[in-house]
């Protein structure tokens, strides 16, 4: 039986190169549910699932376009212009966590 592991952010340190494109790792399977939640499983570790929901799921979906970190921050800041600093911090923490879990990669 597999456990669903929520994706935690903020504790993983990883250098994000400005201008680097971000994309989903090739060795995983992801499924977006009707409620907007995304479930991700790495092919080499089928015992662990990651649940991504809320704004993080919208960021995950946007990774299909291979954006840079600044493009992600700009896109979501346009929707909430009074919270640009908070969005920048939260998106950076999410990307750092996804990189640390090797769910995404820099190109």
Coordinates of C-alpha atoms in Angstrom, one line a residue:
X1 CA 0.0 0.0 0.0
X2 CA 1.3 3.5 -0.9
X3 CA 1.2 6.5 1.4
X4 CA 0.5 9.9 0.0
X5 CA 3.2 12.3 1.1
X6 CA 2.3 16.0 1.1
X7 CA 4.9 18.2 -0.5
X8 CA 6.6 20.4 2.2
X9 CA 8.4 23.6 1.2
X10 CA 11.0 25.9 2.7
X11 CA 13.5 23.5 4.3
X12 CA 15.5 22.3 1.2
X13 CA 18.3 24.5 0.0
X14 CA 19.0 24.5 -3.7
X15 CA 20.6 27.1 -6.0
X16 CA 18.1 28.4 -8.6
X17 CA 20.0 29.9 -11.4
X18 CA 18.3 33.1 -12.7
X19 CA 17.1 32.6 -16.2
X20 CA 17.2 28.8 -16.0
X21 CA 14.2 27.1 -17.5
X22 CA 12.3 24.7 -15.1
X23 CA 10.6 21.6 -16.3
X24 CA 9.0 18.4 -14.8
X25 CA 11.5 15.5 -14.5
X26 CA 11.1 12.9 -17.2
X27 CA 11.1 10.0 -14.8
X28 CA 7.7 10.6 -13.2
X29 CA 4.0 10.3 -13.7
X30 CA 1.6 13.0 -12.8
X31 CA -2.2 13.1 -12.7
X32 CA -4.4 16.1 -12.2
X33 CA -7.6 15.2 -10.4
X34 CA -11.0 16.9 -11.0
X35 CA -10.6 19.0 -7.8
X36 CA -7.3 20.5 -9.2
X37 CA -5.1 18.4 -7.0
X38 CA -2.0 16.9 -8.7
X39 CA -0.6 13.5 -7.7
X40 CA 3.0 12.9 -8.7
X41 CA 4.9 9.6 -8.5
X42 CA 8.6 9.1 -9.4
X43 CA 9.0 5.9 -11.6
X44 CA 12.0 4.8 -9.6
X45 CA 10.2 5.1 -6.2
X46 CA 6.6 3.9 -6.7
X47 CA 6.1 3.6 -3.0
X48 CA 6.0 7.4 -2.5
X49 CA 3.3 9.8 -4.0
X50 CA 3.4 13.5 -3.7
X51 CA 0.1 15.5 -3.4
X52 CA 0.2 19.0 -4.8
X53 CA -2.8 21.3 -4.3
X54 CA -3.9 24.9 -4.3
X55 CA -1.7 27.5 -5.9
X56 CA 1.1 24.9 -5.9
X57 CA -0.9 22.8 -8.3
X58 CA -1.3 25.8 -10.6
X59 CA 2.5 26.4 -10.5
X60 CA 3.0 22.7 -11.3
X61 CA 0.7 22.9 -14.3
X62 CA 2.6 26.0 -15.5
X63 CA 5.9 24.0 -15.4
X64 CA 4.6 22.3 -18.6
X65 CA 5.6 25.6 -20.4
X66 CA 9.2 25.4 -19.1
X67 CA 9.2 28.8 -17.4
X68 CA 11.9 30.6 -15.5
X69 CA 11.4 31.3 -11.8
X70 CA 10.9 35.0 -12.6
X71 CA 8.3 34.1 -15.2
X72 CA 6.4 32.1 -12.6
X73 CA 6.5 34.8 -10.0
X74 CA 5.4 37.4 -12.6
X75 CA 2.5 35.3 -13.8
X76 CA 1.1 34.7 -10.3
X77 CA 1.8 38.2 -9.1
X78 CA -0.3 39.6 -11.9
X79 CA -3.3 37.8 -10.3
X80 CA -2.5 39.1 -6.8
X81 CA -0.4 42.4 -7.4
X82 CA -0.6 43.4 -3.7
X83 CA 1.2 40.2 -2.6
X84 CA 4.2 40.1 -5.0
X85 CA 6.8 39.7 -2.2
X86 CA 4.8 36.8 -0.6
X87 CA 4.2 35.2 -3.9
X88 CA 7.9 35.5 -4.8
X89 CA 8.9 33.8 -1.5
X90 CA 6.3 31.1 -1.7
X91 CA 7.0 30.2 -5.4
X92 CA 10.7 30.2 -4.7
X93 CA 10.2 27.8 -1.7
X94 CA 8.0 25.5 -3.8
X95 CA 10.5 25.4 -6.7
X96 CA 13.3 24.7 -4.2
X97 CA 11.3 21.9 -2.7
X98 CA 10.5 20.4 -6.1
X99 CA 14.1 20.6 -7.1
X100 CA 15.2 18.9 -3.8
X101 CA 12.7 16.1 -4.4
X102 CA 14.0 15.8 -8.0
X103 CA 10.5 16.3 -9.3
X104 CA 11.6 19.1 -11.6
X105 CA 14.9 20.0 -13.2
X106 CA 16.7 23.1 -14.5
X107 CA 17.5 23.3 -18.2

